[in-house]
Amino acid sequence: MYSQIRSGALYGINSEQVIVETDLSPGLPAFNVVGLPDTTVKESKERIRAAIINSGYKFPAKRITINLAPAGTKKEGTHFDLPIAIGIMSSIGLIKEELTKKFAFLGELSLDGSVNRINGVLPLVIGLRNQGIVKIILPQANAEEASAIDDILIYPASHLGDIVAHFDGDFAILAYKKKNKGQIVKIRDDMDFSDVAGQECVKRALQIAAAASHNVLLIGPPGAGKTMMAKRMPGILPAMTYEEKLEVTKIYSIAGELSDNHPMIMTRPFRSPHHTITGSALIGGGRSPKPGEVSLAHFGVLFLDELPEFNRYVLEMLRQPLEDERVTISRSLGTAAFPAKFMLLASMNPCPCGYYGDPTHECTCTHVQIRNYLSKISGPLMDRIDMHIEIMPVQYKELADMEGLNEELQKLLPVRNSKIMRQEVEAARQVQIERYKDEEISYNSQLTPGLIKKYCALNTEAKKLMEAAFNRLSLSARAHHKIIKMGRTIADMEGMEQIGAKHLAEAIRYRSLDKIYRGL
Amino acid sequence: MGLQYEQIKLKQIKKVHIYDNDYPEMLTYISNPPKVLYYTGDITLSSMPCIAIVGARKATSYGKWAAYGFAKKLSEYGIIVVSGMAYGIDTHAHKGSVESTGKTIAVLGCGIDICYPASNKDLREKIIKDGGLVLSEYEPGEPPLPFRFPMRNRIISGLSLGTIIVEAGINSGSLITAECAAEQGRNIYALPGNINSMYSLGTNKLIKDGATPLITFDDIIDELGIRRQPALSRQEIEIGKDEKSIYEYILRSGETTTDFICRSTCKLPSEVNAIVTILEMKGLVHTSMGKIFVAN
């Protein structure tokens, strides 16, 4: 009266195979689960008992022992319900055990025996596939999500009874067919850069940022259009590759943010947490580690509006993920590493009242207040931000008046919509992917000093310009690499192989914050 | 007291009494001269022709640029620049003087051993090192308290032949300095500003009330009755055609943004940004808070 059923357990975004062993022995009726189950798994006993009985089967009045092997690692999640139930049923002979050998089972049971949706299906399925399993029975509601993996057969189950009938041969659960092979990527058309009047300079800067995932800080008085433009950022980000989509979907699967209508993350994520966010919500955490906003923004944008309003210690936590592109979280129930390769987009006012430098409003802050406000963003964090862009509110009438006067201008500066901007970004990103195909990186902002030497050779003219810039504009040494990386991106946007002086000159314009500090 | 004496010796703080020969003569003519001045540096500066440059702590780039420019111009003619070493205009006035090898006097509103604001420590050291003078009527160790600054202003204007108010809001403390200067019978010069700028309301009002407006840097030299020196042979800066067209537009508008330059010169933002950087490096323009100005 012994059986073995395969299932999986999640560790961070990775998963491992778990063998659910069931043993029925004579004795006082009891039901024990061993192998370091957490509360959700222990509770499953009650669900399983009710589900089996309510599906019309008999629950064995025996001493039941379930072992989740390997027994030394902690297991959590409700997806063990189904494999344990199947294990019990095959131990009492309701299901022939040899038929279940090729299958793995994942699913949560409802008291009436129906199979409910679970979190983290994608990483579990990927883990099981890597163990050589090709057939997986999982909840109907997770089928579309799991079908993102091509070389595996998904058998969607909606009720425990169906599974028993399937193995009896009374009823066949058919392998799931993907609804639509290539899902249409929906691009929101209510958020377009053509809504933003003027500000060509800022648009251009954001385009450069999107092309190589440079971190950006937007500084300007209220009403200048910082948030408006940041919200339009997703529309110009380059499309994700299949591998990227899969990796992002894995994270969302664990966080439980996927649904039937939205089984796969197709576009780059754009996360904008409120400034009251806590450290563990931003970085990830919890008793058993869950991904935070930085991981949910993986391959996408993390937008922090009103940066100095964030708790300072929360902001400091960003330093490590910005550097390592991953976060490792250790808690009592285990250690998990989540990827966090995101582009940081932040916005802030230049002072507490917001109007420092604004032409039409008086700033009411004292110097000390302004200094304190700016110093909320620490040097090391500032270090990791490549581009500082100052935004001034547009006197739209003035701009429009000038436009009317000049026809040549309208040809040159048509109102650029997100579609055109995205095409240019895609082209520049393609150049980078091509260039770095033999390296571990895929875009310019990831360049290390060693790689900068290899890929960002400067000609004499450019070198002279850099030298002059450092002396004349008293740029910091740390700005040096950032400017070269940005210069590389600007050259890529123009399709140029060599970084020219004009590319660097433009890049220097995007390093202005050092000057604000200096000017005070 | 013992400790204070030690400090005085240690920090080379000296003291000049109103009956001493070194006491600045100009100060003896005002109605309530300080009996004692504590100082570090070269006290003889205070008996040379001085001009005060004052203005708001919170200043615009225009104000800072002008303060720097006037200080530089005065220094070229050997005139001592007096200011209060506060943030903003004061700091830039001292810088303009120090950076063009001129001599400058900083009058403090606290004990002379205290550096207020602390961020001007480097500047203070530079002033003393370059043969300038830092002085105060307060005993070493006196903290900077709000009421001391208006008192200090009477010394700034009292030391000087005239006072230039660079930028002042309608309630600015610089207007107190202007008032002192008027009471002491010294000249008042003011820098005109745009009438929609909060930071120039005070100075514009001074002009309306009879202060002399300064519309070029040379005006102050003419006002002092000094013969203008032929302009120092300025190094000819080579600029290209595109740079020239953008530079000319910036010259015409005085203060502008990249968006406006794009529109008026029919160039893409990428080009304009690159050229602005190059112009800035050639020292022709100056950028701050998203705006572009003409530098001098």
XYZ file of N, CA and C in Angstrom, chain A residues 216-220 307-308 348-351 356 370 373-379 381-383 385-391 473-476 478-479 486 507-520, chain B residues 287-290:
165
model
N 17.348 57.042 -15.121
C 17.063 58.453 -15.392
C 16.475 59.122 -14.158
N 16.871 60.371 -13.937
C 16.231 61.196 -12.916
C 15.680 62.441 -13.604
N 14.384 62.682 -13.455
C 13.765 63.876 -14.032
C 13.595 64.898 -12.919
N 14.075 66.116 -13.142
C 13.977 67.149 -12.111
C 13.231 68.334 -12.685
N 12.235 68.787 -11.984
C 11.538 69.969 -12.476
C 10.418 70.363 -11.543
N 10.882 61.166 -5.800
C 11.952 60.360 -5.190
C 12.315 60.760 -3.753
N 12.483 62.059 -3.434
C 12.909 62.381 -2.067
C 11.842 62.081 -1.015
N 11.657 64.094 -9.430
C 11.683 64.875 -8.192
C 11.568 66.359 -8.495
N 11.136 67.111 -7.483
C 11.145 68.566 -7.573
C 12.521 69.036 -7.146
N 12.902 70.239 -7.569
C 14.231 70.701 -7.162
C 14.295 71.165 -5.705
N 13.162 71.374 -5.045
C 13.180 71.834 -3.659
C 11.857 71.433 -2.997
N 11.808 75.944 -7.137
C 13.151 76.504 -7.300
C 13.516 76.501 -8.789
N 16.623 73.482 0.785
C 16.899 72.931 -0.543
C 18.039 71.922 -0.467
N 16.872 68.807 1.108
C 15.995 68.071 0.193
C 16.822 67.287 -0.811
N 17.789 67.963 -1.420
C 18.612 67.294 -2.425
C 19.467 66.209 -1.794
N 19.865 66.430 -0.539
C 20.765 65.456 0.055
C 20.032 64.202 0.524
N 18.697 64.197 0.376
C 17.976 62.959 0.693
C 18.375 61.851 -0.271
N 18.788 62.244 -1.457
C 19.260 61.255 -2.419
C 20.756 61.144 -2.204
N 21.183 60.013 -1.693
C 22.585 59.905 -1.302
C 23.495 59.836 -2.521
N 24.747 60.169 -2.287
C 25.740 60.127 -3.356
C 25.820 58.775 -4.057
N 23.641 56.504 -4.450
C 22.465 56.237 -5.286
C 22.532 57.097 -6.543
N 22.910 58.366 -6.322
C 23.043 59.299 -7.440
C 24.037 58.759 -8.466
N 25.079 58.134 -7.926
C 26.120 57.533 -8.732
C 25.584 56.554 -9.746
N 22.708 56.611 -11.129
C 21.762 57.182 -12.094
C 22.553 57.843 -13.218
N 22.338 57.365 -14.440
C 23.165 57.824 -15.560
C 22.776 59.218 -16.030
N 21.476 59.462 -16.141
C 21.041 60.694 -16.791
C 20.232 61.561 -15.826
N 20.584 62.849 -15.766
C 19.768 63.796 -14.997
C 19.152 64.738 -16.010
N 17.849 64.818 -16.031
C 17.217 65.661 -17.038
C 16.370 66.708 -16.339
N 16.618 67.955 -16.685
C 15.858 69.036 -16.070
C 14.695 69.393 -16.978
N 13.546 69.517 -16.382
C 12.357 69.859 -17.173
C 11.841 71.195 -16.693
N 33.906 71.986 -16.998
C 32.603 71.851 -16.334
C 32.735 71.177 -14.978
N 33.952 71.001 -14.535
C 34.246 70.272 -13.292
C 33.316 69.080 -13.069
N 33.327 68.190 -14.029
C 32.557 66.963 -13.887
C 33.306 66.022 -12.954
N 32.547 65.189 -12.278
C 33.217 64.277 -11.357
C 33.795 63.103 -12.139
N 33.372 60.122 -11.502
C 32.404 59.039 -11.652
C 31.507 59.266 -12.866
N 31.437 60.518 -13.308
C 30.617 60.796 -14.479
C 31.252 60.255 -15.755
N 26.640 56.592 -22.327
C 25.557 57.309 -23.006
C 25.964 57.678 -24.422
N 25.832 63.773 -24.622
C 25.745 62.999 -23.382
C 26.077 63.860 -22.166
N 27.026 64.766 -22.324
C 27.431 65.612 -21.199
C 26.259 66.466 -20.709
N 25.390 66.851 -21.656
C 24.229 67.657 -21.284
C 23.306 66.925 -20.317
N 23.375 65.595 -20.338
C 22.478 64.823 -19.473
C 23.106 64.505 -18.118
N 24.188 65.193 -17.791
C 24.801 65.005 -16.464
C 24.786 66.344 -15.760
N 23.640 66.862 -15.446
C 23.610 68.245 -14.983
C 23.489 68.383 -13.476
N 23.193 67.303 -12.780
C 22.868 67.505 -11.369
C 24.062 67.937 -10.547
N 25.234 67.472 -10.941
C 26.437 67.904 -10.227
C 26.452 69.430 -10.169
N 25.960 70.019 -11.278
C 25.998 71.474 -11.366
C 24.988 72.136 -10.444
N 23.825 71.521 -10.270
C 22.844 72.120 -9.375
C 23.430 72.187 -7.970
N 24.074 71.106 -7.580
C 24.691 71.098 -6.257
C 25.739 72.191 -6.163
N 26.502 72.332 -7.250
C 27.579 73.293 -7.236
C 27.039 74.712 -7.177
N 25.908 74.941 -7.863
C 25.389 76.298 -8.005
C 24.792 76.870 -6.741
N 24.529 76.037 -5.773
C 23.839 76.538 -4.585
C 24.718 77.463 -3.744
N 24.677 76.905 -18.466
C 23.371 76.269 -18.332
C 23.076 75.979 -16.871
N 21.797 76.058 -16.535
C 21.391 75.749 -15.177
C 19.899 75.510 -15.152
N 19.467 74.516 -14.430
C 18.057 74.199 -14.253
C 17.298 74.166 -15.587
N 17.901 73.558 -16.584
C 17.212 73.397 -17.854
C 17.223 74.637 -18.719
